[in-house]
CSV table of C-alpha atoms in Angstrom, one decimal:
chain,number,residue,atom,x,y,z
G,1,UNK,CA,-70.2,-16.6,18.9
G,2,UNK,CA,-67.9,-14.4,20.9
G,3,UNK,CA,-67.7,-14.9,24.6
G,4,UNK,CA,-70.6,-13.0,27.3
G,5,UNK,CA,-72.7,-13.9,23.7
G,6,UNK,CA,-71.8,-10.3,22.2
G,7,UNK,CA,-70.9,-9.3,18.3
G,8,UNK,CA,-67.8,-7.0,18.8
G,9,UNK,CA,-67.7,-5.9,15.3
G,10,UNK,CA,-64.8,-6.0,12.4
G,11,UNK,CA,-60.9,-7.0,13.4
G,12,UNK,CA,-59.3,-3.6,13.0
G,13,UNK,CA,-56.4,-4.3,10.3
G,14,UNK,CA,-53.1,-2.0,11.7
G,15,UNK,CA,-51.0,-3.3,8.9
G,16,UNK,CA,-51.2,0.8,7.2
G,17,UNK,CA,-51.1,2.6,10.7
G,18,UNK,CA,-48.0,0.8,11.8
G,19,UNK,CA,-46.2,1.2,8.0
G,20,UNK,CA,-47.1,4.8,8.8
G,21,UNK,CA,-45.8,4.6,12.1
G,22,UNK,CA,-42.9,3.3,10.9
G,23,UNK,CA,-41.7,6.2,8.5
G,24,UNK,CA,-42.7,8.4,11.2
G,25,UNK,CA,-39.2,6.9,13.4
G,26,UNK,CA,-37.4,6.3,9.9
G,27,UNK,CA,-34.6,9.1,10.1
G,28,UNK,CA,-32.5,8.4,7.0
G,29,UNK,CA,-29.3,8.1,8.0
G,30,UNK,CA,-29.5,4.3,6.7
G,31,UNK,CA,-28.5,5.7,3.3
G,32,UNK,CA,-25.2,7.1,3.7
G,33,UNK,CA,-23.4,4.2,2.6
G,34,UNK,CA,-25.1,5.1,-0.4
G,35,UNK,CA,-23.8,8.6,-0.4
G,36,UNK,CA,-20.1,7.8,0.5
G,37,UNK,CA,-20.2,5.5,-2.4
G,38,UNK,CA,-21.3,8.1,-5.0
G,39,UNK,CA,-18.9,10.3,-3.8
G,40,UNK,CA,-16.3,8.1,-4.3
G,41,UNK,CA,-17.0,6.8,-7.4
G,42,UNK,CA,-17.2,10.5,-8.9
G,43,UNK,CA,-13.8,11.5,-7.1
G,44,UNK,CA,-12.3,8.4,-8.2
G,45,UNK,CA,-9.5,5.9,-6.4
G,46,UNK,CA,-5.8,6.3,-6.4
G,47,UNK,CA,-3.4,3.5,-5.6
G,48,UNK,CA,0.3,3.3,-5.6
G,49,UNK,CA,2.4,-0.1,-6.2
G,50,UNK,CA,6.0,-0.6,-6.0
G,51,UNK,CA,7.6,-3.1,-7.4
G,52,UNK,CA,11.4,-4.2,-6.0
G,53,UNK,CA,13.7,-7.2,-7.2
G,54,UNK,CA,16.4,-8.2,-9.1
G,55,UNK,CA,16.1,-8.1,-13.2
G,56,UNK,CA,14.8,-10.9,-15.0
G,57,UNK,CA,12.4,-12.2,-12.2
G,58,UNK,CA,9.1,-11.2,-14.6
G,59,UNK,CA,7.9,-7.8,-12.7
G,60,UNK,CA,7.3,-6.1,-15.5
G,61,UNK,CA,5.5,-8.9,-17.0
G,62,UNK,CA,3.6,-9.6,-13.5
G,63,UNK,CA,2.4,-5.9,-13.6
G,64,UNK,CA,1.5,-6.2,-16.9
G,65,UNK,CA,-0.6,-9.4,-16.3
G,66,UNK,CA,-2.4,-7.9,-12.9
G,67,UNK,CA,-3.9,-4.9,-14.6
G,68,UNK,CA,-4.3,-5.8,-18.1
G,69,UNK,CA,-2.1,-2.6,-19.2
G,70,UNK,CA,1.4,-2.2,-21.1
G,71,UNK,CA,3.4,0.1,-18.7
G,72,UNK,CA,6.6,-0.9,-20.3
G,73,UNK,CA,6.2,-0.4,-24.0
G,74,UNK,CA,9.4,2.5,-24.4
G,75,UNK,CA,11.8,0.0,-21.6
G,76,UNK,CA,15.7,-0.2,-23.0
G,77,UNK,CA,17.3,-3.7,-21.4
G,78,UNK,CA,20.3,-3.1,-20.2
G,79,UNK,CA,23.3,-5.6,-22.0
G,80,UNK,CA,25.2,-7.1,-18.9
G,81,UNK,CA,28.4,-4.4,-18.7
G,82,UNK,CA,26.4,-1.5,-18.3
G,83,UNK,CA,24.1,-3.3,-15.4
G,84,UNK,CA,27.6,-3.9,-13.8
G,85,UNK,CA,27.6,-0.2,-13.3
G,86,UNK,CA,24.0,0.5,-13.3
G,87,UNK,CA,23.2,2.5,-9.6
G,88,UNK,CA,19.0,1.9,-8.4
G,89,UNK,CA,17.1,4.3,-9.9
G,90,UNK,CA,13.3,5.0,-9.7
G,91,UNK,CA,11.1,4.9,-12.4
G,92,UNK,CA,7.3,5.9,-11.6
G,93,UNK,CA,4.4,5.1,-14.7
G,94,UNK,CA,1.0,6.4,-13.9
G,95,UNK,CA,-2.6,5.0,-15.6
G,96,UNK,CA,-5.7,5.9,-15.4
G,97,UNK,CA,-7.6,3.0,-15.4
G,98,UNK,CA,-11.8,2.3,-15.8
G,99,UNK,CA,-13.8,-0.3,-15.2
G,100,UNK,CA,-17.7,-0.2,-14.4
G,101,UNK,CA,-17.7,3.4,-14.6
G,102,UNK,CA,-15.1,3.1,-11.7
G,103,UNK,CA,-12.0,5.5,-12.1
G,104,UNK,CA,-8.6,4.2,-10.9
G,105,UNK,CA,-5.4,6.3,-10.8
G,106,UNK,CA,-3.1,3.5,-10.9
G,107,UNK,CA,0.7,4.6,-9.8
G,108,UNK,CA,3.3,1.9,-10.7
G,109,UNK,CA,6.6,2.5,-8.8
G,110,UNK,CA,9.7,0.2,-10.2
G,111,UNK,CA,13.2,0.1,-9.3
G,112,UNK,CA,15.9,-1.1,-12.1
G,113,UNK,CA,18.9,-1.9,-11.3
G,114,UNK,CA,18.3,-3.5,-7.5
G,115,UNK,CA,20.2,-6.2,-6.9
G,116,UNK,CA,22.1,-6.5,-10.2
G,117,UNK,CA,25.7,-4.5,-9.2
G,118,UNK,CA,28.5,-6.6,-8.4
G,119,UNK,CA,28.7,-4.9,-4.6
G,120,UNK,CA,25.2,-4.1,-3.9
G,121,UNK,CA,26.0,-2.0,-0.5
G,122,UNK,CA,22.9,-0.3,0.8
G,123,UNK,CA,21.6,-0.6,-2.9
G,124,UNK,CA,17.9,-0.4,-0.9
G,125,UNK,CA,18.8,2.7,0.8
G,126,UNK,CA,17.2,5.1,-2.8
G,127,UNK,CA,14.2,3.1,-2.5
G,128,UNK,CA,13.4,3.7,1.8
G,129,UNK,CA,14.7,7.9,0.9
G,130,UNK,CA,12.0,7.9,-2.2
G,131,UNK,CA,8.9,6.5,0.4
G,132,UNK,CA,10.2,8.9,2.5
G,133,UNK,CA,9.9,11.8,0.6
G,134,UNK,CA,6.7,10.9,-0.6
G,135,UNK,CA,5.3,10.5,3.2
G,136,UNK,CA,7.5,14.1,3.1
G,137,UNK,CA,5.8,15.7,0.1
G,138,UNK,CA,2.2,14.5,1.5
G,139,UNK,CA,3.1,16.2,5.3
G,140,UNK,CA,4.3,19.2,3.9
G,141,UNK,CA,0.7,19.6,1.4
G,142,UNK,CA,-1.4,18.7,4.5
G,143,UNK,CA,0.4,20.9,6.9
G,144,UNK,CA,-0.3,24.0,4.4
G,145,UNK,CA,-2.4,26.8,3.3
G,146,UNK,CA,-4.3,24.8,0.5
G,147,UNK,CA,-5.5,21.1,1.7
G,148,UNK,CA,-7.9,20.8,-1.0
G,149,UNK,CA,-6.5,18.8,-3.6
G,150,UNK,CA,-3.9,16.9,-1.8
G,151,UNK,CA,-2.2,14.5,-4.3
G,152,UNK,CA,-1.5,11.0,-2.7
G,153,UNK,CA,1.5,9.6,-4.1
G,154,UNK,CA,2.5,7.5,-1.0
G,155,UNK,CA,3.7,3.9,-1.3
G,156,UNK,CA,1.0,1.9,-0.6
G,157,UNK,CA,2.1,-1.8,-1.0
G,158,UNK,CA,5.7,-3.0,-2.3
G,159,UNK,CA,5.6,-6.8,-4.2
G,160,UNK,CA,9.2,-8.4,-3.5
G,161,UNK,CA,10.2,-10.6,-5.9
G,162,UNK,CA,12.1,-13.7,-4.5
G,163,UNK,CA,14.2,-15.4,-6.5
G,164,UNK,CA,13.3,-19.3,-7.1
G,165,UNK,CA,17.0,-20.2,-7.3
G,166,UNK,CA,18.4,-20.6,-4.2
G,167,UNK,CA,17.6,-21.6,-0.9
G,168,UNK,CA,15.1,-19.2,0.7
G,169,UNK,CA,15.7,-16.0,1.3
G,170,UNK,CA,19.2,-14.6,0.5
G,171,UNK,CA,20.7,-12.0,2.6
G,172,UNK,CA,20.1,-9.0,0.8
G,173,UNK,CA,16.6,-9.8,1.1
G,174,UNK,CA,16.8,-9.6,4.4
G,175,UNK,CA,18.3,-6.7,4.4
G,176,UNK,CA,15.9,-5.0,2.1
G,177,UNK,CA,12.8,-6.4,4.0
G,178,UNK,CA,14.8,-5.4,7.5
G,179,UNK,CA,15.2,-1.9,6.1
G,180,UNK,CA,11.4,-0.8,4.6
G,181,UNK,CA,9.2,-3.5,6.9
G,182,UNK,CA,8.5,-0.4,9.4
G,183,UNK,CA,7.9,2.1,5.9
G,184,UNK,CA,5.1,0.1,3.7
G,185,UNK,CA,3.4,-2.6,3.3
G,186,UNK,CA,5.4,-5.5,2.1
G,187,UNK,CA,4.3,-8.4,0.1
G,188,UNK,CA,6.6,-11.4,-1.1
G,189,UNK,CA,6.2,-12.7,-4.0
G,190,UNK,CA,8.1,-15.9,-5.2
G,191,UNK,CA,8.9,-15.5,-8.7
G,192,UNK,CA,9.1,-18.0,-11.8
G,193,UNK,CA,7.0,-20.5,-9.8
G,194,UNK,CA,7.0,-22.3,-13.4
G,195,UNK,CA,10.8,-23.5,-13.0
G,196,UNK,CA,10.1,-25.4,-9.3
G,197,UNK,CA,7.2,-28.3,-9.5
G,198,UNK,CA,4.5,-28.0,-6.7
G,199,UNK,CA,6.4,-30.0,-4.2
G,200,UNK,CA,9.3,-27.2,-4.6
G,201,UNK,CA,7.2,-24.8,-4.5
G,202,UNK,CA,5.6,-26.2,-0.9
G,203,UNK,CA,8.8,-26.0,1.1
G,204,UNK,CA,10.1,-23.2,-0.6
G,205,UNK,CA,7.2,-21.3,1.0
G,206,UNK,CA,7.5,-23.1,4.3
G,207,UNK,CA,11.3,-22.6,4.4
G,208,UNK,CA,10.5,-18.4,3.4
G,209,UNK,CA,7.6,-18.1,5.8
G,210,UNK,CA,10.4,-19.6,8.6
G,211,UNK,CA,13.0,-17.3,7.7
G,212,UNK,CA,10.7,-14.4,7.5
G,213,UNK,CA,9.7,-15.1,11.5
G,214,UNK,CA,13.2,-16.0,12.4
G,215,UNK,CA,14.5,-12.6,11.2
G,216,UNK,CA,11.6,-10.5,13.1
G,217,UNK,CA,10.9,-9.2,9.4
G,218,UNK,CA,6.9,-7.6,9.4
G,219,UNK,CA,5.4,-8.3,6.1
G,220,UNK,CA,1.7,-6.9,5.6
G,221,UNK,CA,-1.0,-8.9,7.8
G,222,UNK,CA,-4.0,-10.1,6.5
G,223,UNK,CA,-6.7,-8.5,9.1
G,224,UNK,CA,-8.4,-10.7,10.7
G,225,UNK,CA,-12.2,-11.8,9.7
G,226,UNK,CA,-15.1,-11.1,12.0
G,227,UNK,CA,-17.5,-13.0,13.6
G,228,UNK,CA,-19.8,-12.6,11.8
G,229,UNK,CA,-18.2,-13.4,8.2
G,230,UNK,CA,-19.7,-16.1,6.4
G,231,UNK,CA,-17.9,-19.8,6.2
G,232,UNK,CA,-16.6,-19.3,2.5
G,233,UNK,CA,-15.3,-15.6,3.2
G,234,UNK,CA,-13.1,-17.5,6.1
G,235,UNK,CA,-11.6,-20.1,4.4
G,236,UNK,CA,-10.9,-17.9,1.3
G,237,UNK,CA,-8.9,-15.8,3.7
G,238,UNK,CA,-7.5,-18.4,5.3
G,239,UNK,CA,-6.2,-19.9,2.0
G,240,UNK,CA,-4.8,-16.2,1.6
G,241,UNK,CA,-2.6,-16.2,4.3
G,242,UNK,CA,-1.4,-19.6,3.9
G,243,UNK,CA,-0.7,-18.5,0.3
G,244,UNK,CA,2.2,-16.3,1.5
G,245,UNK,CA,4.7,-15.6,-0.9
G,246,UNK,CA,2.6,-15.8,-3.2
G,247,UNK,CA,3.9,-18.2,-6.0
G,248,UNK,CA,3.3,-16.2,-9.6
G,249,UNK,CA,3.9,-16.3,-13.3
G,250,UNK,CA,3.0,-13.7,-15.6
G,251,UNK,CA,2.6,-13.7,-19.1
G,252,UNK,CA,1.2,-11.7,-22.0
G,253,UNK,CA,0.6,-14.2,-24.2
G,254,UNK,CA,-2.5,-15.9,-25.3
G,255,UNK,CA,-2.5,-19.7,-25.9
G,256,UNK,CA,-4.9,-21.9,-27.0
G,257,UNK,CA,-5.7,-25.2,-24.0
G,258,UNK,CA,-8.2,-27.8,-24.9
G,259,UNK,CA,-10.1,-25.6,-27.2
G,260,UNK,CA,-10.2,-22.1,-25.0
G,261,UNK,CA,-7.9,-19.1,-25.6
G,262,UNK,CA,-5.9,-18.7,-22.3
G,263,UNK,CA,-3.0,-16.2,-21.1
G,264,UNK,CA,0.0,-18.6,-20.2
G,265,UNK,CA,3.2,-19.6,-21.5
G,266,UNK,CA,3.6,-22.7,-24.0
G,267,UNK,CA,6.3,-25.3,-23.2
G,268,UNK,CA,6.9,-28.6,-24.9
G,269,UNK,CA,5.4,-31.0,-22.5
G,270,UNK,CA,2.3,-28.5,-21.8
G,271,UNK,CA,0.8,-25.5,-21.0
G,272,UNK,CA,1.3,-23.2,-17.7
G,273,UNK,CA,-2.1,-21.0,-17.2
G,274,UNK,CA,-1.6,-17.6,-15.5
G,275,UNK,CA,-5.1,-17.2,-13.9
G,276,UNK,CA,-5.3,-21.0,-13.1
G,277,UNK,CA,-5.1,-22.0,-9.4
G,278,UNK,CA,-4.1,-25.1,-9.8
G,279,UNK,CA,-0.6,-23.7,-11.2
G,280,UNK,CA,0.0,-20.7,-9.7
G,281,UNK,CA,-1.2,-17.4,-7.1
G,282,UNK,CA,-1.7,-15.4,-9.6
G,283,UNK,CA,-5.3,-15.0,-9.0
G,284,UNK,CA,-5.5,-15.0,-5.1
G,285,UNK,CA,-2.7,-12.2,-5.7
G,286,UNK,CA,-4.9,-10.1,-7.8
G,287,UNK,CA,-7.9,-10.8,-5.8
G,288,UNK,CA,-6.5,-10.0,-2.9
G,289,UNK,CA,-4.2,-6.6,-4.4
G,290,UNK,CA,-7.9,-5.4,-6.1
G,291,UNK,CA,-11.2,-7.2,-4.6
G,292,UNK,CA,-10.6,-7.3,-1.0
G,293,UNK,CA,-7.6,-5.8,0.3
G,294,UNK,CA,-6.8,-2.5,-1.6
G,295,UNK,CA,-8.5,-0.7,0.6
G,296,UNK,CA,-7.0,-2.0,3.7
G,297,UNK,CA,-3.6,-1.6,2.1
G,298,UNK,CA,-4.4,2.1,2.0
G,299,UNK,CA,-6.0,2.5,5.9
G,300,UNK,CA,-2.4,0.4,7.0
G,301,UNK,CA,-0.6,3.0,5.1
G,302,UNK,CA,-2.3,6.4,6.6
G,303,UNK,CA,-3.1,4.8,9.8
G,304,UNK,CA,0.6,2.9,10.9
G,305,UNK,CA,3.1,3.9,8.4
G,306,UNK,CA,2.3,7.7,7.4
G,307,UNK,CA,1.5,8.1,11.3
G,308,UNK,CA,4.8,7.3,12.4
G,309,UNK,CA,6.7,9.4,9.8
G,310,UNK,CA,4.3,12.1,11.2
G,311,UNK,CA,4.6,11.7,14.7
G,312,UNK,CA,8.7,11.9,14.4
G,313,UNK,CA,8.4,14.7,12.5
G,314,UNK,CA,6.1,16.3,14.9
G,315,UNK,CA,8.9,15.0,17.8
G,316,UNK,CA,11.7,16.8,16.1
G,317,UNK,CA,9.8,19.9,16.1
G,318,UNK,CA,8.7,20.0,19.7
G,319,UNK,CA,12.9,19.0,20.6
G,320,UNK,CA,13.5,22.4,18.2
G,321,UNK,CA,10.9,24.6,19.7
G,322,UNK,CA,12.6,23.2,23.4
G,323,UNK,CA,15.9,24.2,22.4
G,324,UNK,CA,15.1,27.3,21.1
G,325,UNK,CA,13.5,28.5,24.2
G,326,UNK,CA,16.0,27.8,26.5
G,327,UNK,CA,18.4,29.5,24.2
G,328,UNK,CA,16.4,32.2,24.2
G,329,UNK,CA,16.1,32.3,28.0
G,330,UNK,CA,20.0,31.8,28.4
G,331,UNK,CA,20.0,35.0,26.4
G,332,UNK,CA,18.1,36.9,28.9
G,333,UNK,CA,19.2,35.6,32.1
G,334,UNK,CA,22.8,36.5,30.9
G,335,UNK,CA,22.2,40.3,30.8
G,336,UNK,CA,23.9,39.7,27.2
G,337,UNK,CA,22.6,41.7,24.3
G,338,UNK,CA,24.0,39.3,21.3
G,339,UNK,CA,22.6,36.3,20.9
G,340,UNK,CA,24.5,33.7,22.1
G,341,UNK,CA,25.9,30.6,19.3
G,342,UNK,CA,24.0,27.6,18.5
G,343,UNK,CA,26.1,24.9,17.2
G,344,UNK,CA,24.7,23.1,14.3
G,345,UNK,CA,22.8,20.3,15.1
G,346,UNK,CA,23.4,16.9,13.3
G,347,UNK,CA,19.7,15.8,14.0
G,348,UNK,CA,18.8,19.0,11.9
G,349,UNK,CA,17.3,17.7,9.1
G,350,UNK,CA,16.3,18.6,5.7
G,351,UNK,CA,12.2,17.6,6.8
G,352,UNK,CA,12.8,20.2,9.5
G,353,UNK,CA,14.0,22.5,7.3
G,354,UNK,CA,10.7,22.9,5.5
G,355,UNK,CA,8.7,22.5,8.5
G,356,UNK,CA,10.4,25.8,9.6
G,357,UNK,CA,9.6,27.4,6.2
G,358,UNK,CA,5.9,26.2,6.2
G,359,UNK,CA,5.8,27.9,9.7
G,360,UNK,CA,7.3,31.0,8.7
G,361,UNK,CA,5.1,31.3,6.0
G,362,UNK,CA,2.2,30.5,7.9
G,363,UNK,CA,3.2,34.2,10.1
G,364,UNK,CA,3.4,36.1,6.9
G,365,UNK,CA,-0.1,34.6,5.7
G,366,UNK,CA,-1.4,35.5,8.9
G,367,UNK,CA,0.1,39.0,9.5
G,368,UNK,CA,-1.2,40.0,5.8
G,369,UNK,CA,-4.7,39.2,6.4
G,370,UNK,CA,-5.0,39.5,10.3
């Protein structure tokens, strides 16, 4: 009986008024994840690779391997006199790769003929001018008329392919790493890991990853994990950046290993598989290029490299503006009524040049339609 010896009817169940209640306060905006991801998927993703080494170290094959494509099927090799003459050049291949109804423009930059001259002087300078006209190209479309369909062709990772022959890091290396480290993202990659055994392959990596520090080079950083990351995410990145260079083979072929069909590369006392951790990076190196660092590669780019590039440009045009008022206030003060000479700046460069166009047109565009 209920206490004072009174029936106080029925427990009143609240389970429908508080649901109600509930999508009352319920606003929505929990679902624009959602949104952002349709989006994206419709517009499609757009990365851009560069490959750098010398010939022969397997980056063709490597490329080949990571995305399942053959980007090299028209590719004429070079006998060994006319590499002796051979200057860098820049070869771009573009695919449009799709996967789970997810579109991905895939933009592979290579250089032929790094590395292989006899006097190799500066050979990496073609590679830093071509980033830098991309970052260029990309502030001169964003700076215009038309932002609407910007095309993105900046560099946003370069794989550099170590040789396994030798003694760390050699000095053009470091000169090449020295020269684009502050420019995009740079990942090594130890080559031919099949011709070293594991021990090799150990303090080749330590002796790298010592050489790297010791010569202030900045390779890309993994970011770190948050707090709130589960134990396995962790230790998977953890094993990531312990993996650096990564240690690779790539091959084409399919082989047959204890009764399964594997890509790898047949040798008479047994068989190297490509996607088999135990042997080599390969898949911590496409894991980490595809699943869960593409996107970051791409925020580094626009947020550190691009930035800078901009913020110089942006420098060099306030220095401009400064000099030409004070030119122009000379002129005045002087009573003169001819301008008076300005000698040629050597920081005057060709960027600036089309900055100052862009402007100009920008005053014509704006007088037209006032």
């Amino acid at each position: 009986a209920p206490p004072h010896g009174r029936w106080q009817g029925p427990v009143r169940q609240p389970v429908r008024r508080e649901a109600a209640d509930q999508d009352k306060e319920y606003v929505g905006f929990a679902t624009l994840p959602n949104q952002v991801h349709r989006k994206s998927v419709k517009k499609g993703f757009d990365f851009t690779l560069m490959v750098a080494g010398e010939s022969g170290l397997g980056k063709s094959t490597l490329v080949n391997s990571l995305f399942l494509t053959d980007l090299y099927k028209d590719r004429k090799l070079l006998n060994a006199e006319e590499r002796i003459t051979q200057t860098v050049e820049i070869t771009k291949h573009t695919v449009d790769i799709e996967e789970k109804g997810v579109k991905l423009k895939l933009t592979i930059v290579d250089t032929p003929g790094f590395g292989d001259a006899v006097n190799n002087t500066e050979c990496w300078k073609s590679v830093a001018d071509y980033i830098d006209q991309q970052f260029e190209q990309y502030f001169r479309d964003e700076s215009g008329l038309n932002r609407k369909n910007i095309q993105d062709n900046r560099v946003h990772c370069c794989l550099y392919f170590i040789s396994p022959f030798g003694h760390g890091l050699r000095p053009l290396d470091v000169e090449f790493m020295k020269a684009l480290h502050e420019k995009v993202n740079i990942v090594p990659i130890l080559a031919k890991a099949d011709t070293l055994t594991p021990i090799e392959v150990k303090k080749k990596k330590f002796k790298i990853r010592e050489e790297i520090q010791q010569y202030g080079i900045k390779i890309y950083q993994f970011p770190d994990c948050d707090s709130d990351e589960d134990e396995d995410f962790k230790q998977q990145d953890q094993e990531l950046k312990d993996s650096i260079p990564f240690a690779v083979i790539g091959s084409n072929t399919v082989v047959e290993a204890k009764g399964k069909r594997v890509r790898g590369r047949l040798y008479p006392w047994g068989i190297v598989e490509v996607e088999n951790s135990a042997h080599c990076d390969f898949v911590k190196l496409r894991n980490m290029l595809v699943r869960t660092h593409m996107q970051d590669l791409k925020d580094v780019t626009r947020e550190t490299h691009y930035e800078n590039y901009r913020a110089h440009c942006i420098q060099s045009m306030t220095r401009m503006v400064v000099k030409e008022r004070n030119r122009n206030k000379l002129t005045r003060e002087s009573g003169t009524d001819f301008p008076i000479p300005v000698i040629p700046s050597t920081t005057d460069t060709e960027t600036e040049k089309l900055i100052r166009e862009k402007d100009e047109e920008k005053i014509v565009q704006i007088k037209k339609n006032p």
